[in-house]
Tab-separated table of C-alpha atoms and ligand atoms in Angstrom:
chain	number	residue	atom	x	y	z
A	21	UNK	CA	-0.003	0.002	-0.003
A	22	UNK	CA	1.375	3.428	-0.980
A	23	UNK	CA	-0.193	6.186	1.042
A	24	UNK	CA	0.189	9.953	1.375
A	25	UNK	CA	-1.163	12.090	4.226
A	26	UNK	CA	-1.863	15.785	3.650
A	27	UNK	CA	-3.008	18.402	6.157
A	28	UNK	CA	-2.030	21.516	8.062
A	29	UNK	CA	0.688	21.413	10.735
A	30	UNK	CA	-0.906	20.087	13.916
A	31	UNK	CA	-3.684	18.270	12.052
A	32	UNK	CA	-2.516	14.958	13.498
A	33	UNK	CA	-0.751	13.617	10.397
A	34	UNK	CA	2.100	12.193	12.454
A	35	UNK	CA	-0.205	10.423	14.918
A	36	UNK	CA	-2.334	8.846	12.178
A	37	UNK	CA	0.743	8.026	10.119
A	38	UNK	CA	2.225	5.941	12.940
A	39	UNK	CA	-1.038	3.960	13.341
A	40	UNK	CA	-1.528	3.392	9.631
A	41	UNK	CA	2.094	2.431	8.909
A	42	UNK	CA	2.007	-0.090	11.731
A	43	UNK	CA	-1.263	-1.546	10.496
A	44	UNK	CA	0.000	-1.998	6.917
A	45	UNK	CA	3.567	-2.761	8.013
A	46	UNK	CA	5.031	-0.098	5.735
A	47	UNK	CA	7.751	2.461	6.485
A	48	UNK	CA	6.612	5.851	7.756
A	49	UNK	CA	8.515	8.537	5.866
A	50	UNK	CA	8.271	11.918	7.584
A	51	UNK	CA	10.418	14.659	6.069
A	52	UNK	CA	9.972	16.661	9.313
A	53	UNK	CA	11.421	13.715	11.319
A	54	UNK	CA	14.300	13.367	8.829
A	55	UNK	CA	15.120	17.088	9.218
A	56	UNK	CA	14.891	16.940	13.028
A	57	UNK	CA	17.208	13.889	13.083
A	58	UNK	CA	19.728	15.803	10.971
A	59	UNK	CA	19.426	18.910	13.161
A	60	UNK	CA	20.004	16.835	16.287
A	61	UNK	CA	23.077	15.258	14.718
A	62	UNK	CA	24.371	18.570	13.383
A	63	UNK	CA	24.761	17.316	9.803
A	64	UNK	CA	25.235	19.645	6.849
A	65	UNK	CA	21.598	19.099	5.888
A	66	UNK	CA	20.500	19.746	9.466
A	67	UNK	CA	22.376	23.019	9.667
A	68	UNK	CA	20.793	24.230	6.420
A	69	UNK	CA	17.272	22.998	7.284
A	70	UNK	CA	17.282	24.498	10.803
A	71	UNK	CA	17.494	28.010	9.427
A	72	UNK	CA	14.133	27.592	7.645
A	73	UNK	CA	12.328	25.357	10.111
A	74	UNK	CA	12.835	27.696	13.063
A	75	UNK	CA	11.265	30.531	11.078
A	76	UNK	CA	8.224	28.486	10.097
A	77	UNK	CA	9.328	28.367	6.468
A	78	UNK	CA	9.668	25.405	4.130
A	79	UNK	CA	13.078	23.874	3.534
A	80	UNK	CA	13.940	24.528	-0.150
A	81	UNK	CA	12.601	21.992	-2.634
A	82	UNK	CA	16.005	20.925	-3.979
A	83	UNK	CA	17.125	19.719	-0.529
A	84	UNK	CA	13.802	18.077	0.284
A	85	UNK	CA	13.139	16.275	-2.990
A	86	UNK	CA	16.517	14.504	-3.014
A	87	UNK	CA	15.995	13.142	0.489
A	88	UNK	CA	12.655	11.603	-0.472
A	89	UNK	CA	13.997	10.243	-3.772
A	90	UNK	CA	16.773	8.437	-1.886
A	91	UNK	CA	14.430	7.170	0.765
A	92	UNK	CA	11.926	5.743	-1.742
A	93	UNK	CA	14.711	3.802	-3.441
A	94	UNK	CA	15.454	1.988	-0.210
A	95	UNK	CA	14.551	-1.702	-0.343
A	96	UNK	CA	12.100	-1.382	2.603
A	97	UNK	CA	9.808	0.721	0.375
A	98	UNK	CA	9.296	-2.053	-2.155
A	99	UNK	CA	5.993	-3.189	-0.687
A	100	UNK	CA	4.699	0.261	0.110
A	101	UNK	CA	5.316	3.367	2.209
A	102	UNK	CA	3.504	6.191	3.893
A	103	UNK	CA	4.508	9.770	3.080
A	104	UNK	CA	3.878	12.226	5.917
A	105	UNK	CA	4.670	15.902	5.340
A	106	UNK	CA	5.772	15.425	1.752
A	107	UNK	CA	4.937	16.882	-0.715
A	108	UNK	CA	4.373	20.387	0.615
A	109	UNK	CA	4.640	22.335	-2.640
A	110	UNK	CA	3.356	21.823	-6.182
A	111	UNK	CA	6.944	21.512	-7.328
A	112	UNK	CA	7.529	18.653	-4.845
A	113	UNK	CA	4.307	16.941	-5.966
A	114	UNK	CA	5.448	17.059	-9.600
A	115	UNK	CA	8.911	15.770	-8.691
A	116	UNK	CA	7.302	12.932	-6.745
A	117	UNK	CA	5.208	12.034	-9.752
A	118	UNK	CA	8.377	11.750	-11.850
A	119	UNK	CA	10.067	9.574	-9.243
A	120	UNK	CA	7.079	7.275	-8.904
A	121	UNK	CA	6.612	6.934	-12.651
A	122	UNK	CA	10.323	6.126	-13.104
A	123	UNK	CA	9.826	3.395	-10.494
A	124	UNK	CA	6.633	2.317	-12.331
A	125	UNK	CA	4.499	2.676	-9.226
A	126	UNK	CA	1.623	4.924	-8.161
A	127	UNK	CA	-0.069	6.075	-4.968
A	128	UNK	CA	-3.027	3.993	-3.756
A	129	UNK	CA	-4.396	6.531	-1.283
A	130	UNK	CA	-4.117	10.266	-0.637
A	131	UNK	CA	-5.591	11.204	2.746
A	132	UNK	CA	-6.333	14.810	3.632
A	133	UNK	CA	-7.006	15.856	7.239
A	134	UNK	CA	-9.060	19.049	7.576
A	135	UNK	CA	-8.631	21.213	10.648
A	136	UNK	CA	-9.477	24.825	11.582
A	137	UNK	CA	-6.645	27.300	12.159
A	138	UNK	CA	-7.713	28.177	15.714
A	139	UNK	CA	-7.455	24.511	16.711
A	140	UNK	CA	-4.008	24.270	15.110
A	141	UNK	CA	-2.835	27.263	17.138
A	142	UNK	CA	-4.135	25.787	20.408
A	143	UNK	CA	-2.712	22.338	19.701
A	144	UNK	CA	0.742	23.392	18.527
A	145	UNK	CA	1.458	26.196	20.947
A	146	UNK	CA	0.549	23.875	23.870
A	147	UNK	CA	2.541	20.948	22.493
A	148	UNK	CA	5.605	19.763	24.380
A	149	UNK	CA	8.048	16.955	23.640
A	150	UNK	CA	10.644	14.986	25.548
A	151	UNK	CA	14.024	15.730	23.950
A	152	UNK	CA	15.318	12.373	25.127
A	153	UNK	CA	12.659	9.751	24.216
A	154	UNK	CA	10.528	11.897	21.854
A	155	UNK	CA	7.265	11.262	23.778
A	156	UNK	CA	4.698	13.978	23.013
A	157	UNK	CA	2.579	15.949	25.522
A	158	UNK	CA	0.142	18.882	25.573
A	159	UNK	CA	0.012	21.327	28.480
A	160	UNK	CA	-3.824	21.156	28.659
A	161	UNK	CA	-4.947	17.942	26.901
A	162	UNK	CA	-2.164	15.544	27.820
A	163	UNK	CA	0.105	16.932	30.538
A	164	UNK	CA	2.804	14.727	32.112
A	165	UNK	CA	2.052	13.341	35.596
A	166	UNK	CA	4.699	15.623	37.137
A	167	UNK	CA	4.699	19.131	35.696
A	168	UNK	CA	7.305	19.554	32.907
A	169	UNK	CA	8.858	16.107	33.480
A	170	UNK	CA	8.599	13.203	30.998
A	171	UNK	CA	6.586	10.281	32.427
A	172	UNK	CA	8.765	7.797	30.603
A	173	UNK	CA	12.350	8.923	31.268
A	174	UNK	CA	12.202	11.800	33.818
A	175	UNK	CA	13.763	14.294	31.374
A	176	UNK	CA	12.543	17.913	31.374
A	177	UNK	CA	10.137	18.277	28.466
A	178	UNK	CA	10.525	21.187	26.042
A	179	UNK	CA	8.632	23.175	23.432
A	180	UNK	CA	9.877	22.670	19.841
A	181	UNK	CA	11.220	26.022	18.637
A	182	UNK	CA	8.856	25.904	15.675
A	183	UNK	CA	5.841	25.421	18.038
A	184	UNK	CA	6.178	28.913	19.526
A	185	UNK	CA	3.013	30.914	18.798
A	186	UNK	CA	4.778	33.325	16.422
A	187	UNK	CA	6.261	30.474	14.372
A	188	UNK	CA	2.992	28.541	14.360
A	189	UNK	CA	1.297	31.547	12.717
A	190	UNK	CA	4.050	31.633	10.093
A	191	UNK	CA	3.736	27.853	9.505
A	192	UNK	CA	-0.009	28.254	8.972
A	193	UNK	CA	0.591	31.044	6.469
A	194	UNK	CA	3.098	28.828	4.654
A	195	UNK	CA	0.566	25.973	4.678
A	196	UNK	CA	-2.243	28.087	3.205
A	197	UNK	CA	-0.027	29.605	0.506
A	198	UNK	CA	2.017	26.610	-0.562
A	199	UNK	CA	0.620	23.307	0.661
A	200	UNK	CA	-3.178	23.626	0.756
A	201	UNK	CA	-3.422	23.786	-3.082
A	202	UNK	CA	-2.176	20.175	-3.153
A	203	UNK	CA	-5.585	18.984	-1.990
A	204	UNK	CA	-7.076	20.309	-5.238
A	205	UNK	CA	-4.111	18.904	-7.231
A	206	UNK	CA	-4.770	15.358	-5.999
A	207	UNK	CA	-8.590	15.676	-6.169
A	208	UNK	CA	-8.214	16.329	-9.884
A	209	UNK	CA	-6.271	13.114	-10.305
A	210	UNK	CA	-9.037	10.878	-8.960
B	423	AMP	P1	6.558	18.627	10.292
B	423	AMP	O1	7.102	17.885	11.451
B	423	AMP	O2	6.103	17.736	9.163
B	423	AMP	O3	5.526	19.663	10.678
B	423	AMP	O4	7.801	19.456	9.662
B	423	AMP	C1	8.506	20.408	10.437
B	423	AMP	C2	9.133	21.428	9.509
B	423	AMP	O5	10.075	20.793	8.626
B	423	AMP	C3	8.174	22.165	8.577
B	423	AMP	O6	7.545	23.272	9.230
B	423	AMP	C4	9.112	22.616	7.463
B	423	AMP	O7	9.885	23.720	7.855
B	423	AMP	C5	10.062	21.418	7.352
B	423	AMP	N1	9.545	20.441	6.345
B	423	AMP	C6	9.025	19.207	6.585
B	423	AMP	N2	8.660	18.627	5.446
B	423	AMP	C7	8.940	19.514	4.454
B	423	AMP	C8	8.766	19.506	3.038
B	423	AMP	N3	8.194	18.475	2.412
B	423	AMP	N4	9.201	20.585	2.338
B	423	AMP	C9	9.776	21.637	2.947
B	423	AMP	N5	9.940	21.714	4.274
B	423	AMP	C10	9.534	20.671	5.035
């Protein structure tokens, strides 16, 4: 099964992606996770990507498309994959189409999660994460048992830099301008 999930930041793409990829036993490919891994490990890609991510902007297409191309050519993608957070621009969607057609495969499902902006703002600005084990929390909806401390590993939980309210507003603007049109793009392909 080859699946793509579209939706605004904070729509719950990551949460659903984990469930679906486990159910179908396919790799979960999240460009956001790939960038965060590279930032954490201070790689050349991470250093470049950080500059954009912390401002709520998209990482340039040339960097992003190559990562996904490489990832899809990995042998674990032979029986399917789930794309989460890619594509985010029309240019990326067209590049993906070229990659898939050169591999003689196509997407089976494109899922779009709709969510209102005010809910996104509430969800993301209250979101916290454990920098050690990656467990997610929300200050109102899912707080840790002890304030600010991860239930799993006792590390102090943090707010992702790109979840600050100012950056969330920028990410939403980016979503409406560059990513939302993809819904229409894929609807026309049905
Ligand atoms: P996410 O965890 O999917 O919300 O991604 C976090 C951030 O990584 C986004 O706000 C973008 O700055 C960057 N990012 C993730 N995926 C892409 C993509 N396909 N194209 C450009 N930037 C991306």
